[in-house]
């Protein structure tokens, strides 16, 4: 990745040589400022940068370092830095920029505001056809949230220190101010701890570069220097350097040291800290052993010497209590401390570590599992399992950082998984990221003040290199940057979509391997059951595309109907749509069957309940006329963790022709096809007669997203009650979206 790291800031301010002359100024800044007013004229950003002012010298230095290499031939580009009072700028981290042909004036109250202003200027340069000319303008701006985070997991795949600096550069350009560095996990320990050398001599290395192969083949660790060893770590000197590098750009680095779970690598090296005393057997520290706490405190002492951040993240997620239940030391700890159970034992450990951090004037930050068993008094919660943990913590008076998987997990697919590199699952397109509001509607004003901000999380099981990493993060990070910076009143998806067209030029100039907007068309429907009509709307990641569609099942051509806005379909019809550029079809047509079938609105009885985490539209889901999208988290796919067994009551004995039911498979997160689906019929709702069983033919070894319509021929049958059973042979999740009956 030499080309990507070398001279990032020099690359940021490209020479104007060979670039077409600028016709009009581009002010498509992301995140959107509070106020932007275009003025006449332009300011020439030359190689000779003069910064005036008595404050904000770090911001001045950033601006000077970013300039073109001096040749001694250019006129001076004048930048004036002024410190504002609270009366001038009410928001502490706000700033103002005035660009005139003669000078650029930056007004700020804090260094953070001045650095943000510099990043706006650097971004403006990259947005112009001629980067030497800045459009004259007045910009007033301030952040909505004080915490604007980006998380990177370097345990499952390691990224070198030189790349981490580029990662920070890109964060800073979009005003993200917190780098959450996930340094330890079962797949590898990534930070030098001098007191425990085995953590980097062995626990930082494994025999399989591919995380999945390592996971499936014993999860053993290697030794540094072994020919087949994969991994790496950051020396304390490198970590110090990265912390200082980030700080100059207004970014705080928060380290994460996992405890008490996700610690397989530690316990393989120091098995005496586990409940079994054996390597490769436990992932959780023994919480009845004082040596575990001594180890963790010794590690955190060295961590705190490197990282000056107020917060130290201790993980706290997904700990398995099984070993603690059978461990005499842990059980004795429960009795001694008068704890109720193993959940309270974990809470005891978190509280004990919090006391240690507080004694060093630091604060504990952890994933929302730290709520279980009682939250440590001054801990801050990072809510990832949806928003419920964050809501509960905020109501208890604890600070919260929102990072729910459905909106903030950038290791999720961002387009149809069939077209994408393998990912862990989920579906998180750009527009959905942009739609997020970190302040839940359930919170009153007092509790809402505890929402510090939000964070993007990137876990790297399936992200082996920096090229792939940037593909997963960009441009989604731009959407989240606007979520956490810009006032909700100023947010508008169409406006953001328009500004993104300019941002793609910027990302190209920086050689960012961003995900390119898809040519896929999404078909959205809205039912009117009373009138038996469906309103159809199309959307796409392309900007102002030409979409043509058909309603007869045929593939659209350049002569098909042109989409100009929502339209209504009566009855049933196969809606097929595609994007055209001139007369050429782009991408693959999308088809959605709009069904006016007999079961819509009928009563459905559940003999086995659906999973409470995936209720979709509850009892109306399977007969509401809506099909699910590419993700089981869209509110239309209903999930089952046991067999599915439901009965549709048609209201009266009804002549039948056919039935179909759709399932999805995505094995990464444990979503499987049923092994078979059976249909049974009854006139009285008690005595059911089997009619037909359709076996599954999608193999469980297929790892990509797959869908299957299980279809049944019911001609010649009459019934009031129609029972559908789906067998869950894999004991994972079953997801279905609609039972269609004719």
XYZ file of C-alpha atoms in Angstrom:
742
model
C 0.000 0.000 0.000
C 2.976 2.352 -0.548
C 1.158 4.488 -3.053
C -1.802 4.954 -0.746
C 0.197 6.089 2.278
C 2.975 8.157 0.701
C 2.386 11.889 0.840
C -1.314 11.770 1.656
C -1.505 15.456 2.494
C 0.544 16.393 -0.542
C -1.826 14.332 -2.658
C -4.706 16.049 -0.915
C -3.691 19.398 -2.406
C -3.124 18.437 -6.018
C -1.198 20.641 -8.379
C -3.321 22.551 -10.835
C -1.029 21.581 -13.722
C -2.905 19.674 -16.362
C -6.304 20.201 -14.659
C -9.054 21.899 -16.631
C -9.801 25.478 -15.619
C -12.562 25.796 -13.067
C -15.806 27.177 -14.377
C -17.889 27.362 -11.212
C -17.099 26.741 -7.556
C -18.151 23.468 -5.959
C -19.475 23.702 -2.393
C -20.748 20.108 -2.044
C -19.191 19.630 1.391
C -19.836 16.488 3.479
C -20.893 16.591 6.242
C -23.207 19.450 5.356
C -22.308 22.674 7.188
C -24.856 24.643 9.169
C -24.660 27.476 6.638
C -22.961 27.951 3.262
C -23.265 31.131 1.201
C -21.562 31.334 -2.182
C -19.801 34.592 -3.084
C -18.366 35.934 -6.328
C -14.790 35.163 -7.256
C -12.136 32.678 -6.171
C -9.094 32.433 -3.925
C -5.847 31.026 -5.311
C -4.274 28.439 -3.016
C -0.586 28.673 -3.867
C 2.470 26.820 -2.628
C 3.493 29.785 -0.467
C 1.129 29.579 2.519
C 1.164 32.345 5.114
C -0.818 31.781 8.327
C -1.479 34.758 10.587
C -2.760 34.700 14.149
C -1.721 34.112 17.748
C -3.743 30.921 18.304
C -4.417 27.519 16.710
C -0.817 26.845 15.683
C -1.501 23.107 15.261
C -4.245 23.858 12.748
C -1.935 26.312 10.987
C 0.765 23.663 10.737
C -1.714 21.197 9.205
C -2.591 23.745 6.545
C 1.057 24.515 5.773
C 2.034 20.842 5.580
C -0.822 20.182 3.192
C 0.321 22.741 0.679
C 2.114 22.029 -2.609
C 5.878 21.696 -2.494
C 7.466 25.163 -2.545
C 9.360 26.311 -5.649
C 9.859 29.904 -4.546
C 7.920 31.244 -7.525
C 4.375 31.643 -6.227
C 2.623 34.571 -4.599
C 1.552 34.098 -1.020
C -1.778 32.487 -0.093
C -2.912 34.304 3.042
C -4.811 32.544 5.838
C -5.914 34.448 8.931
C -6.746 32.520 12.113
C -8.832 34.338 14.729
C -9.957 33.190 18.177
C -13.641 33.832 18.816
C -15.469 34.555 22.031
C -18.527 32.599 23.181
C -20.652 35.563 22.109
C -19.268 35.338 18.572
C -19.472 31.526 18.349
C -21.905 29.912 20.839
C -20.790 26.371 19.957
C -17.396 25.542 21.464
C -16.240 23.386 18.519
C -17.850 25.535 15.837
C -16.015 27.592 13.232
C -16.524 30.161 10.515
C -14.699 30.491 7.227
C -14.737 33.530 4.961
C -13.076 33.035 1.585
C -12.379 36.156 -0.450
C -10.006 36.622 -3.403
C -7.482 38.237 -1.030
C -7.514 35.873 1.980
C -9.186 33.082 3.890
C -10.264 33.980 7.431
C -10.872 31.147 9.915
C -12.620 31.976 13.178
C -12.896 29.361 15.957
C -13.158 29.062 19.737
C -11.220 25.820 20.126
C -8.437 23.938 18.409
C -11.016 21.288 17.455
C -13.033 23.947 15.631
C -9.938 25.306 13.872
C -8.904 21.807 12.748
C -12.423 21.151 11.438
C -12.204 24.386 9.457
C -8.895 23.293 7.934
C -10.429 19.944 6.961
C -13.292 21.794 5.254
C -10.751 23.801 3.246
C -8.827 20.685 2.272
C -12.039 18.997 1.194
C -13.062 22.066 -0.801
C -9.796 21.909 -2.736
C -10.378 18.321 -3.756
C -13.926 19.117 -4.876
C -12.805 21.717 -7.430
C -11.963 20.896 -11.057
C -8.918 23.118 -10.473
C -7.691 22.434 -6.910
C -5.668 25.660 -6.907
C -8.838 27.767 -6.883
C -11.190 27.858 -3.905
C -14.631 29.370 -4.549
C -15.333 32.435 -2.464
C -17.883 31.686 0.223
C -18.956 32.168 3.806
C -19.286 28.975 5.844
C -20.608 28.689 9.397
C -20.540 25.296 11.027
C -20.584 23.242 14.239
C -21.084 19.555 15.169
C -24.308 18.025 16.451
C -22.502 15.449 18.615
C -19.198 15.552 20.447
C -18.506 11.844 19.803
C -18.126 10.924 16.134
C -16.500 7.522 16.024
C -14.986 4.967 13.671
C -14.075 1.517 14.969
C -11.550 -0.804 13.335
C -10.945 -4.424 14.306
C -7.264 -5.252 13.720
C -7.393 -8.592 15.535
C -9.108 -10.743 12.923
C -6.977 -9.168 10.214
C -3.952 -6.997 10.874
C -3.354 -3.640 9.163
C 0.116 -2.063 9.406
C 0.832 1.162 11.256
C 1.516 3.069 8.039
C -2.005 2.298 6.824
C -3.568 3.262 10.158
C -2.292 6.793 9.488
C -4.072 6.881 6.137
C -7.195 5.543 7.849
C -6.982 8.465 10.288
C -6.394 10.963 7.457
C -9.617 9.919 5.753
C -11.531 10.028 9.036
C -10.326 13.562 9.685
C -11.345 14.755 6.239
C -14.965 13.958 7.150
C -14.698 15.328 10.711
C -14.887 12.012 12.546
C -13.068 12.654 15.817
C -12.699 9.301 17.621
C -10.763 6.236 16.446
C -11.860 3.141 18.399
C -8.950 0.716 17.962
C -10.014 -2.896 18.604
C -6.567 -4.237 19.479
C -7.259 -7.622 21.063
C -9.543 -10.562 20.404
C -9.327 -14.310 19.985
C -7.859 -14.013 16.493
C -4.787 -12.110 17.643
C -3.280 -9.743 20.215
C -1.999 -6.593 18.467
C -0.270 -4.346 21.023
C 3.170 -4.795 22.584
C 2.905 -5.334 26.352
C 6.433 -5.485 27.739
C 5.477 -7.315 30.924
C 3.850 -10.157 28.939
C 6.030 -10.827 25.864
C 4.163 -14.002 24.803
C 1.243 -11.805 23.735
C 3.260 -10.575 20.766
C 5.753 -13.405 20.401
C 2.957 -15.930 19.840
C -0.601 -14.670 20.447
C -0.200 -12.103 17.654
C 0.422 -14.819 15.049
C -1.514 -17.704 13.511
C -0.865 -20.318 10.811
C -3.765 -19.327 8.531
C -3.933 -15.896 6.870
C -7.601 -16.551 6.115
C -9.629 -15.981 9.264
C -12.294 -18.519 8.299
C -9.680 -21.222 7.666
C -8.074 -20.475 11.026
C -11.494 -20.626 12.716
C -12.283 -24.023 11.199
C -8.880 -25.615 11.793
C -8.296 -25.569 15.513
C -7.676 -21.846 16.096
C -4.045 -22.361 17.036
C -1.403 -19.661 17.388
C 2.029 -19.587 15.817
C 5.361 -18.010 16.742
C 6.909 -14.878 15.323
C 9.433 -15.927 12.701
C 7.648 -19.121 11.652
C 7.584 -19.227 7.838
C 3.811 -19.636 7.784
C 2.981 -17.209 10.582
C 0.391 -14.542 9.733
C -0.371 -11.532 11.870
C 1.573 -8.731 13.465
C 1.402 -6.182 16.232
C 2.063 -2.548 16.965
C 5.085 -1.708 19.062
C 4.496 0.744 21.864
C 6.555 3.262 19.909
C 4.306 2.839 16.848
C 1.176 3.182 18.977
C 2.541 6.357 20.602
C 3.236 7.761 17.148
C -0.261 6.963 15.883
C -1.868 8.551 18.945
C 0.138 11.747 18.381
C -0.548 11.683 14.633
C -4.291 11.404 15.248
C -4.300 14.094 17.936
C -2.865 16.661 15.521
C -5.905 16.047 13.304
C -8.365 16.402 16.156
C -8.852 12.653 16.645
C -8.785 10.809 19.970
C -7.669 7.168 19.883
C -9.554 4.863 22.269
C -7.918 1.441 22.764
C -10.006 -1.668 23.348
C -8.578 -4.480 25.453
C -11.153 -7.302 25.557
C -12.289 -8.775 28.878
C -13.583 -10.998 30.334
C -14.445 -12.869 27.114
C -12.949 -12.962 23.608
C -9.611 -13.724 25.258
C -8.655 -17.089 23.749
C -5.270 -15.751 22.639
C -4.336 -14.577 26.147
C -5.408 -17.797 27.831
C -3.535 -19.936 25.302
C -0.349 -18.174 26.422
C -1.208 -17.812 30.113
C -3.604 -20.718 30.825
C -3.295 -20.251 34.593
C -5.658 -17.265 34.161
C -8.467 -19.501 32.837
C -10.929 -21.634 34.758
C -9.523 -24.891 33.371
C -5.833 -23.996 33.618
C -5.382 -25.478 30.142
C -4.531 -23.681 26.878
C -7.062 -23.662 24.032
C -9.967 -24.538 26.302
C -11.444 -21.239 27.571
C -12.155 -17.830 26.090
C -13.081 -16.136 29.392
C -10.789 -15.110 32.243
C -11.328 -16.887 35.528
C -13.075 -14.234 37.626
C -12.501 -16.103 40.865
C -8.745 -15.798 40.400
C -7.129 -12.580 41.648
C -4.267 -13.230 39.224
C -6.680 -12.498 36.353
C -7.296 -9.011 37.714
C -3.589 -8.478 38.381
C -2.841 -9.390 34.761
C -5.549 -7.084 33.392
C -4.466 -4.190 35.586
C -0.836 -4.644 34.573
C -1.838 -4.646 30.901
C -4.041 -1.576 31.287
C -1.244 0.236 33.123
C 0.934 -0.063 30.027
C -2.031 0.771 27.782
C -2.750 3.965 29.719
C 0.887 4.996 29.413
C 0.422 4.949 25.629
C -3.128 6.226 25.231
C -4.097 9.490 26.989
C -7.787 9.079 26.103
C -10.322 9.598 28.879
C -12.021 6.347 27.861
C -10.499 2.873 27.929
C -12.740 0.290 26.205
C -12.825 -3.068 27.977
C -15.141 -4.956 25.590
C -17.376 -6.901 27.962
C -19.393 -8.541 25.168
C -20.459 -12.100 24.412
C -18.855 -13.704 27.463
C -19.870 -17.341 27.924
C -20.742 -18.093 31.553
C -20.422 -21.877 31.183
C -16.872 -22.165 32.549
C -17.694 -19.907 35.504
C -20.644 -22.149 36.450
C -18.320 -25.152 36.881
C -15.302 -23.316 38.301
C -14.797 -23.652 42.100
C -12.933 -20.320 42.261
C -15.678 -18.455 40.414
C -18.396 -20.049 42.503
C -16.514 -19.129 45.668
C -16.290 -15.538 44.404
C -20.063 -15.503 43.902
C -20.587 -16.658 47.489
C -17.984 -14.343 48.992
C -19.284 -11.252 47.177
C -22.932 -12.295 47.745
C -23.651 -12.277 44.008
C -26.826 -13.752 42.567
C -25.401 -15.547 39.522
C -22.757 -15.530 36.805
C -24.218 -12.383 35.221
C -23.575 -10.551 38.474
C -20.123 -12.137 38.568
C -19.346 -10.452 35.254
C -20.772 -7.205 36.604
C -18.492 -7.583 39.644
C -15.497 -7.868 37.306
C -16.551 -4.811 35.303
C -17.056 -2.757 38.468
C -13.665 -3.847 39.790
C -11.947 -2.793 36.572
C -13.859 0.483 36.592
C -12.548 1.293 40.071
C -9.033 0.670 38.803
C -9.542 2.961 35.791
C -11.167 5.680 37.899
C -8.198 5.586 40.264
C -6.100 6.559 37.235
C -8.568 9.286 36.208
C -9.903 7.264 33.293
C -13.431 6.114 32.407
C -14.667 2.679 31.448
C -16.386 2.139 28.098
C -17.927 -1.187 27.110
C -20.392 -2.910 24.801
C -23.979 -3.058 26.027
C -23.561 -6.464 27.707
C -21.953 -4.589 30.606
C -25.525 -3.658 31.565
C -26.243 -7.278 32.479
C -26.024 -7.917 36.182
C -25.927 -4.210 36.992
C -23.942 -1.404 35.376
C -20.757 -0.009 36.884
C -21.486 3.425 38.416
C -19.717 5.732 35.942
C -19.444 3.452 32.919
C -20.429 4.515 29.424
C -22.319 2.061 27.222
C -21.742 1.402 23.547
C -25.098 0.085 22.295
C -24.612 -2.434 19.463
C -27.443 -4.984 19.862
C -29.986 -2.528 18.545
C -30.834 0.533 20.638
C -32.457 -1.092 23.681
C -29.229 -1.216 25.693
C -28.538 2.426 24.976
C -32.080 3.432 25.873
C -31.906 1.557 29.190
C -28.505 3.059 30.041
C -29.563 6.620 29.151
C -32.668 6.301 31.318
C -30.429 5.217 34.198
C -28.348 8.357 33.719
C -25.385 6.768 31.947
C -23.728 8.199 28.865
C -24.265 6.236 25.655
C -22.658 5.893 22.242
C -25.035 4.473 19.653
C -23.690 1.903 17.230
C -26.577 -0.473 16.392
C -25.788 -3.225 13.914
C -28.692 -2.370 11.641
C -27.266 1.093 10.861
C -23.610 1.213 11.887
C -21.969 -2.143 11.086
C -19.938 -1.522 7.958
C -18.941 -5.186 7.634
C -22.519 -5.806 6.404
C -23.326 -6.151 2.723
C -24.047 -2.857 0.983
C -25.636 -4.341 -2.147
C -27.076 -7.651 -3.334
C -24.739 -10.216 -1.700
C -24.606 -12.199 -4.942
C -22.688 -9.277 -6.468
C -20.429 -8.556 -3.466
C -17.346 -9.997 -1.754
C -18.229 -12.346 1.081
C -19.315 -10.534 4.235
C -20.694 -11.578 7.596
C -24.307 -10.856 6.593
C -26.844 -8.091 6.969
C -27.678 -5.435 4.396
C -26.735 -1.815 4.959
C -26.918 0.412 1.876
C -25.836 4.047 1.889
C -29.360 5.445 2.190
C -30.098 3.379 5.294
C -26.947 4.639 7.024
C -28.017 8.186 6.182
C -31.484 7.616 7.611
C -30.193 6.898 11.116
C -30.874 9.211 14.048
C -28.758 8.355 17.118
C -31.325 9.834 19.525
C -34.144 7.286 19.954
C -37.658 8.716 19.930
C -38.383 6.792 23.148
C -36.098 9.059 25.194
C -37.269 12.225 26.885
C -35.116 15.371 26.709
C -33.259 14.603 29.948
C -32.280 11.071 28.909
C -31.492 12.189 25.354
C -28.697 14.399 26.692
C -26.808 11.211 27.562
C -26.476 10.246 23.871
C -22.901 11.342 23.145
C -22.987 10.404 19.469
C -22.633 7.397 17.196
C -19.939 5.197 15.716
C -19.284 3.085 12.617
C -18.027 -0.418 13.419
C -15.943 -2.506 11.028
C -15.172 -6.089 12.008
C -12.662 -7.723 9.694
C -13.328 -11.478 9.586
C -13.945 -11.187 5.847
C -11.795 -8.101 5.157
C -8.226 -9.332 4.565
C -6.579 -6.194 3.179
C -6.737 -2.412 3.064
C -8.173 -2.362 -0.471
C -11.181 -4.363 0.714
C -11.398 -2.354 3.943
C -11.897 0.913 2.082
C -14.481 -0.741 -0.147
C -16.567 -1.582 2.930
C -16.188 1.771 4.695
C -16.554 4.228 1.821
C -18.833 5.912 0.926
C -20.926 4.738 3.908
C -18.739 6.701 6.310
C -19.717 9.909 4.523
C -23.365 9.196 5.301
C -22.623 8.568 8.984
C -20.438 11.671 9.173
C -23.485 13.738 8.259
C -25.624 11.815 10.772
C -23.325 12.764 13.657
C -22.317 16.262 12.509
C -25.265 17.910 10.786
C -28.468 19.133 12.406
C -31.403 16.817 11.562
C -33.315 19.843 10.236
C -30.677 20.268 7.514
C -30.439 16.603 6.546
C -32.031 15.639 3.250
C -31.314 12.417 1.376
C -31.830 13.897 -2.086
C -29.479 16.772 -1.321
C -26.879 14.379 0.122
C -27.243 12.128 -2.936
C -26.551 15.122 -5.178
C -23.470 16.176 -3.159
C -22.170 12.612 -3.267
C -21.725 12.951 -7.028
C -18.992 15.514 -6.295
C -17.545 13.475 -3.440
C -16.845 10.566 -5.771
C -14.331 12.809 -7.580
C -12.638 13.492 -4.231
C -12.432 9.784 -3.336
C -10.993 9.003 -6.757
C -8.321 11.675 -6.341
C -7.272 10.059 -3.066
C -7.210 6.564 -4.613
C -9.887 5.346 -2.212
C -11.290 2.014 -3.339
C -14.867 2.974 -2.516
C -17.947 0.929 -3.350
C -19.348 2.234 -6.640
C -23.083 2.996 -6.793
C -25.044 0.007 -8.032
C -27.238 -0.065 -11.125
C -29.756 -2.217 -9.247
C -33.318 -0.941 -8.957
C -35.240 -1.437 -5.716
C -39.004 -1.883 -6.053
C -41.069 -0.540 -3.133
C -44.781 -1.181 -2.692
C -47.532 0.280 -0.526
C -50.774 -1.654 -0.199
C -54.299 -0.268 -0.135
C -56.293 -3.350 0.828
C -59.641 -1.557 0.734
C -59.194 -0.617 -2.928
C -57.095 -3.685 -3.779
C -54.405 -1.472 -5.229
C -50.651 -1.242 -4.799
C -48.584 1.917 -5.231
C -45.167 1.172 -6.734
C -42.042 3.296 -6.275
C -38.523 2.705 -7.615
C -35.233 3.770 -6.040
C -31.597 3.304 -6.998
C -28.128 4.367 -5.932
C -27.635 6.062 -9.300
C -28.303 9.789 -9.402
C -31.297 10.868 -11.522
C -31.318 7.662 -13.586
C -33.549 6.787 -16.521
C -35.696 3.862 -15.293
C -37.989 1.961 -17.626
C -40.440 -0.718 -16.544
C -42.981 -3.308 -17.635
C -45.999 -4.923 -15.963
C -46.291 -8.058 -18.121
C -43.185 -9.977 -17.063
C -41.108 -8.942 -20.066
C -37.619 -7.436 -19.817
C -37.759 -3.646 -20.231
C -36.366 -2.127 -23.415
C -35.532 1.433 -24.413
C -39.150 1.715 -25.587
C -40.756 0.579 -22.323
C -42.647 2.938 -20.031
C -40.449 5.648 -18.479
C -40.667 5.959 -14.702
C -41.535 9.511 -13.659
C -42.903 8.866 -10.178
C -45.051 6.484 -8.090
C -47.798 4.649 -9.973
C -50.672 2.342 -9.025
C -51.204 -1.317 -9.941
C -54.619 -2.943 -9.565
C -54.726 -6.664 -8.949
C -51.606 -8.746 -9.583
C -48.731 -7.940 -11.904
C -45.009 -8.740 -12.274
C -43.267 -5.357 -12.006
C -39.907 -5.377 -13.820
C -37.621 -2.333 -13.905
C -34.147 -1.479 -15.174
C -31.865 1.516 -15.624
C -30.989 2.717 -19.113
C -28.191 4.979 -20.236
C -29.327 6.295 -23.611
C -30.685 3.076 -25.139
C -28.400 0.631 -23.309
C -29.692 -1.382 -20.353
C -27.426 -1.073 -17.290
C -27.113 -3.847 -14.742
C -29.703 -6.564 -14.182
C -33.475 -5.908 -14.269
C -35.314 -6.142 -10.946
C -38.634 -7.972 -10.697
C -41.201 -7.967 -7.906
C -44.527 -9.750 -8.114
C -47.336 -7.520 -6.887
C -49.785 -10.101 -5.591
C -53.488 -9.570 -4.952
C -53.837 -13.091 -3.568
C -56.653 -14.674 -1.581
C -54.868 -14.768 1.786
C -54.197 -11.032 2.124
C -55.550 -9.773 5.433
C -56.637 -13.201 6.664
C -56.085 -14.392 10.232
C -52.914 -16.405 10.873
C -52.528 -18.680 13.929
C -49.034 -19.613 15.134
C -48.677 -23.131 16.560
C -44.997 -22.369 17.233
C -44.008 -18.778 17.931
C -41.745 -16.656 15.783
C -38.477 -15.364 17.220
C -39.081 -12.234 19.278
C -35.993 -10.565 17.810
C -37.424 -10.806 14.287
C -41.189 -10.304 14.653
C -41.506 -8.308 11.390
C -45.160 -7.180 11.353
C -46.107 -9.852 13.900
C -49.293 -11.805 13.126
C -49.972 -9.820 9.934
C -46.563 -10.438 8.344
C -47.254 -13.527 6.294
C -50.436 -12.215 4.643
C -49.882 -8.459 4.330
C -49.083 -8.403 0.604
C -45.464 -7.277 1.101
C -42.411 -9.212 0.006
C -39.119 -8.897 1.856
C -36.017 -7.282 0.416
C -32.406 -8.514 0.415
C -32.095 -8.341 4.193
C -33.887 -10.223 6.945
C -33.742 -7.068 9.045
C -36.106 -5.043 6.826
C -39.255 -5.618 8.890
C -40.904 -7.940 6.345
C -38.948 -11.161 6.932
C -40.216 -13.077 9.956
C -37.693 -15.255 11.780
C -38.111 -18.671 13.408
C -35.554 -20.559 15.501
C -37.674 -23.693 15.797
C -39.908 -25.189 13.099
C -42.420 -22.900 11.470
C -46.035 -24.062 11.907
C -48.866 -21.664 11.031
C -52.485 -21.879 9.895
C -54.199 -19.377 7.622
C -57.964 -19.055 8.192
C -59.600 -18.143 4.857
C -62.889 -17.329 6.655
C -64.905 -19.836 4.655
C -64.371 -22.941 2.575
C -62.527 -21.655 -0.497
C -61.617 -23.287 -3.838
C -57.825 -23.375 -4.116
C -55.382 -23.379 -7.016
C -51.875 -22.844 -5.609
C -49.737 -21.820 -2.657
C -46.175 -20.528 -2.519
C -43.961 -19.455 0.347
C -40.546 -17.852 0.049
C -37.498 -18.516 2.266
C -33.982 -17.104 2.275
C -30.581 -18.602 3.064
C -27.438 -16.808 4.212
C -25.277 -19.253 6.131
C -22.757 -16.719 7.523
C -25.142 -15.439 10.237
C -26.881 -18.837 10.479
C -29.893 -18.406 8.176
C -30.920 -21.627 6.407
C -33.584 -23.045 4.154
C -36.062 -25.442 5.743
C -35.312 -29.045 4.839
C -38.906 -29.351 3.621
C -42.207 -27.499 3.617
C -45.559 -29.266 4.019
C -49.108 -28.024 3.304
C -52.142 -29.485 5.089
C -55.825 -28.610 4.655
C -58.856 -28.659 6.959
C -62.500 -27.600 6.937
C -62.866 -27.357 10.722
C -59.405 -26.218 11.886
C -58.846 -29.434 13.857
C -58.560 -32.333 11.448
C -55.797 -31.579 8.918
C -55.033 -33.686 5.878
C -51.532 -33.565 4.359
C -51.672 -32.546 0.697
C -48.118 -32.044 -0.514
C -44.533 -31.837 0.759
C -41.837 -29.970 -1.169
C -38.208 -30.749 -0.268
C -35.446 -28.168 -0.290
C -32.828 -28.361 -3.039
C -30.565 -25.486 -1.946
C -27.424 -26.998 -0.348
C -26.338 -25.789 3.090
C -22.814 -25.475 1.656
C -23.942 -22.536 -0.493
C -22.571 -19.519 1.383
C -24.010 -16.771 -0.832
C -27.478 -15.284 -0.402
C -30.182 -17.494 -1.891
C -33.984 -17.445 -2.111
C -36.425 -20.254 -2.822
C -40.147 -20.207 -3.478
C -41.639 -23.477 -2.263
C -44.563 -23.953 -4.668
C -47.628 -26.183 -4.183
C -50.336 -27.211 -6.642
C -53.730 -27.195 -4.893
C -56.131 -27.452 -7.853
C -59.219 -29.501 -7.048
C -58.974 -28.807 -3.313
C -61.350 -26.745 -1.187
C -60.594 -25.729 2.388
C -61.065 -23.029 4.967
C -57.909 -23.689 6.991
C -54.498 -23.976 5.322
C -51.623 -25.134 7.504
C -47.993 -24.602 6.473
C -45.157 -26.406 8.234
C -41.459 -25.787 7.556
C -38.861 -28.070 9.156
C -35.803 -26.387 10.698
C -33.213 -29.139 10.274
C -30.134 -26.934 10.795
C -31.404 -25.398 14.070
C -30.439 -21.941 12.842
C -32.862 -19.273 11.638
C -35.694 -19.711 9.154
C -36.876 -16.492 7.483
C -40.010 -16.179 5.368
C -41.899 -13.162 4.088
C -45.322 -14.098 2.624
C -47.726 -16.995 2.107
C -49.314 -16.469 -1.307
C -52.553 -18.356 -1.914
C -54.675 -18.464 -5.053
